[in-house]
PDB file of C-alpha atoms in Angstrom:
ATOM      1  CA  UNK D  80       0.000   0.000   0.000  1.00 62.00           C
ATOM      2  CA  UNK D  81       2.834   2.424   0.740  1.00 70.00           C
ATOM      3  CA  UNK D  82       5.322   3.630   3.289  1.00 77.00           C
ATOM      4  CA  UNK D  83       4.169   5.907   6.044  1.00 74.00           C
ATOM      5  CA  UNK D  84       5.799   7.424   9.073  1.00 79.00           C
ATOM      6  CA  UNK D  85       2.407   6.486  11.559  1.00 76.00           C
ATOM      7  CA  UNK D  86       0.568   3.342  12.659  1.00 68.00           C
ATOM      8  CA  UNK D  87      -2.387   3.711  14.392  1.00 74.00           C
ATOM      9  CA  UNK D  88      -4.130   0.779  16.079  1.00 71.00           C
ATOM     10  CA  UNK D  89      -7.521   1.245  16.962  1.00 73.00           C
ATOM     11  CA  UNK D  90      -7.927  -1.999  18.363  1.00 79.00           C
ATOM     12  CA  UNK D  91      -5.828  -4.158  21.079  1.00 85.00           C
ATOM     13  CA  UNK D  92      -6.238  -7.116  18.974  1.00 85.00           C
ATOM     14  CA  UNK D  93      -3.518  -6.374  17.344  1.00 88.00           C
ATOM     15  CA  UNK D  94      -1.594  -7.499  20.527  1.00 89.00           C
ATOM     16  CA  UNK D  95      -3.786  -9.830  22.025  1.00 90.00           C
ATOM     17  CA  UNK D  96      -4.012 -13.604  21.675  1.00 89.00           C
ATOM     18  CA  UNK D  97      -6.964 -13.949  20.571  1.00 87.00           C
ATOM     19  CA  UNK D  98      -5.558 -12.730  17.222  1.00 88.00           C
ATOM     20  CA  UNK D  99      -3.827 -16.010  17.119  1.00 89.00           C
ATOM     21  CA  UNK D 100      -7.121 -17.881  17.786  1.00 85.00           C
ATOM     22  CA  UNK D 101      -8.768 -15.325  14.766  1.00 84.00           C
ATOM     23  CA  UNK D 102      -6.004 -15.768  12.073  1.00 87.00           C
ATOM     24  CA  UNK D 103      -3.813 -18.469  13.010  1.00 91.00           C
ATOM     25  CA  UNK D 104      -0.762 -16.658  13.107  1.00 92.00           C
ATOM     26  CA  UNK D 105       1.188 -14.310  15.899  1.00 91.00           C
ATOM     27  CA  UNK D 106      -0.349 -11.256  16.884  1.00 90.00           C
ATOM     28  CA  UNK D 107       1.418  -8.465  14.477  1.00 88.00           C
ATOM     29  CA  UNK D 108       2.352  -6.269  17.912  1.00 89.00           C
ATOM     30  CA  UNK D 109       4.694  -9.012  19.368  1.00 89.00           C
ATOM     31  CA  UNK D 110       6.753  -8.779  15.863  1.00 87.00           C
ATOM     32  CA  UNK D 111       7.294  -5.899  16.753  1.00 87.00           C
ATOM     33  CA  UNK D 112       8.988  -6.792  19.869  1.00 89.00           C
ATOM     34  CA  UNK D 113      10.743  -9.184  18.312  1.00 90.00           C
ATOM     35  CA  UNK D 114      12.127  -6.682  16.241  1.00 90.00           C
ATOM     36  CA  UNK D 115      12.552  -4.057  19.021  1.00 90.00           C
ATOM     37  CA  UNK D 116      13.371  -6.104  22.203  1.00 90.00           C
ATOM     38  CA  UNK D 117      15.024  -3.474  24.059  1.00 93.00           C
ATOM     39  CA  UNK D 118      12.184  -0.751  23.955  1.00 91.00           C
ATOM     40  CA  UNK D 119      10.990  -0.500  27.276  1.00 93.00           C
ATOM     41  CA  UNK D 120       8.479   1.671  26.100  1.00 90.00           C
ATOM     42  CA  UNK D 121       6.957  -0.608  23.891  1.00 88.00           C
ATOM     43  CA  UNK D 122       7.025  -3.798  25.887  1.00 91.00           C
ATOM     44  CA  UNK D 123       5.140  -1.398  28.387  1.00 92.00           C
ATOM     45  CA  UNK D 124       2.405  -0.604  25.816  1.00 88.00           C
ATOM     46  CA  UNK D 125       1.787  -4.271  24.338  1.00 89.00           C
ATOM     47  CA  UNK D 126       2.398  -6.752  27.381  1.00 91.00           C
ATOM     48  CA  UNK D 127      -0.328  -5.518  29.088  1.00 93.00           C
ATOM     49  CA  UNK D 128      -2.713  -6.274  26.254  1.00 91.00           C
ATOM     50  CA  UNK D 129      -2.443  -9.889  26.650  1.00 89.00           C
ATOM     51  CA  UNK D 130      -4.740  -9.118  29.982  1.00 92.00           C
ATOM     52  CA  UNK D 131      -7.708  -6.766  28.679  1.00 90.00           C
ATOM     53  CA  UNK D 132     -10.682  -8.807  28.939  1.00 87.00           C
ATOM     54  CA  UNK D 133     -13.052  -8.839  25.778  1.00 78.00           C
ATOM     55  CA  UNK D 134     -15.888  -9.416  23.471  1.00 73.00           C
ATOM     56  CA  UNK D 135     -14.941 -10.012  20.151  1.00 68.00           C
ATOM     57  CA  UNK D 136     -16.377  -7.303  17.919  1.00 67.00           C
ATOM     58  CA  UNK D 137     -15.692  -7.263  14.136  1.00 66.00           C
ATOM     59  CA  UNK D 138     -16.390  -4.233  11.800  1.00 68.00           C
ATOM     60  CA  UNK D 139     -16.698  -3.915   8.352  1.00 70.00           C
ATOM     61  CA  UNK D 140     -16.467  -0.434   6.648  1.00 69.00           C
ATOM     62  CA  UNK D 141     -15.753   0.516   2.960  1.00 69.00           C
ATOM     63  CA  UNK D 142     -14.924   3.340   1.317  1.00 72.00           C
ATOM     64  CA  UNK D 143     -14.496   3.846  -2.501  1.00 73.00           C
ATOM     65  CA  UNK D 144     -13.854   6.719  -4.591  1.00 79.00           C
ATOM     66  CA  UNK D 145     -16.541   8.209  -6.669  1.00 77.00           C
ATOM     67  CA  UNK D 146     -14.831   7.289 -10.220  1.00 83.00           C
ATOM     68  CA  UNK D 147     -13.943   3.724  -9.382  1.00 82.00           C
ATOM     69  CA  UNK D 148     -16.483   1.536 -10.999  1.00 81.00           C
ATOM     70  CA  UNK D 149     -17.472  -0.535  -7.805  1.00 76.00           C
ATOM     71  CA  UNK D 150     -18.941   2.728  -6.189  1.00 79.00           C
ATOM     72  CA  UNK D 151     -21.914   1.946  -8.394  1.00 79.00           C
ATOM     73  CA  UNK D 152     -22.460  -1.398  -7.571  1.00 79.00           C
ATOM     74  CA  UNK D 153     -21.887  -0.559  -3.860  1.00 76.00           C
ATOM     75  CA  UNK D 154     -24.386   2.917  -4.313  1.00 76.00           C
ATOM     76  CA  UNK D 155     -27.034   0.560  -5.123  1.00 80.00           C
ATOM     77  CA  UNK D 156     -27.424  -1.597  -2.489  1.00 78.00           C
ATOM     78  CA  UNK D 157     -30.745  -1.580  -1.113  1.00 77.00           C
ATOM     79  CA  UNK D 158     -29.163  -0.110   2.327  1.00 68.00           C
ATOM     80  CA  UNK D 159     -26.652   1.741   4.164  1.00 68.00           C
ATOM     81  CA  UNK D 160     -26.908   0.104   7.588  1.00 67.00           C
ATOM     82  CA  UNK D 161     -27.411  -3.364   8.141  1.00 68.00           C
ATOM     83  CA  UNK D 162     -28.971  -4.572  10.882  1.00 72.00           C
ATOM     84  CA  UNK D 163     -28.624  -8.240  11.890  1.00 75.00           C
ATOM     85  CA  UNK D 164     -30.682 -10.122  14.607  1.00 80.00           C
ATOM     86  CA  UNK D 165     -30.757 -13.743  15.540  1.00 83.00           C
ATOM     87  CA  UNK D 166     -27.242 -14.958  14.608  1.00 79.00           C
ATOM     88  CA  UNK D 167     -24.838 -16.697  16.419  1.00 75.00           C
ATOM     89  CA  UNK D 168     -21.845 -14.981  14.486  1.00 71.00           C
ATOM     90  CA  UNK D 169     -22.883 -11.360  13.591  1.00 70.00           C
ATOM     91  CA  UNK D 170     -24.551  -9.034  15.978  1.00 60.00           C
ATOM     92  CA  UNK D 171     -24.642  -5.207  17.418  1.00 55.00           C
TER      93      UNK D 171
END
């Protein structure tokens, strides 16, 4: 996608095992301890995300530009908010 001087995670999944349990592989934050093993500072921001208690919440959002030819296909679904009751795997 590109190179760019900020990361911002909006989620502690990122750190968390459950990420593991999600996508089969190591959580992307502890490569970057790996990579960085002497940063205090960031072994004092991830560690602790291994504790935090949680729900898992998934969110899907898209964006397109107005030229590309998917935004029509996407501008003419019958909604803009989909609300989901009853299932097992998606809910609000």
């Amino acid at each position: 996608l590109g190179e760019y001087d900020w990361l911002c995670v909006t989620s502690h999944t990122a750190g968390h095992p459950r990420w593991r349990e999600i996508f089969g592989t190591d959580p992307p934050l502890e490569g970057a301890l790996r990579d960085a093993p002497d940063d205090a500072e960031l072994r004092s921001v991830i560690l602790p995300l291994a504790d935090v208690p949680s729900s898992p919440v998934m969110v899907s959002m898209a964006a397109w530009r107005e030229d590309d030819p998917s935004s029509a296909a996407a501008s003419s679904l019958p909604f803009d908010l989909l609300d989901v009751e009853g299932s097992d795997r998606v809910a609000r």
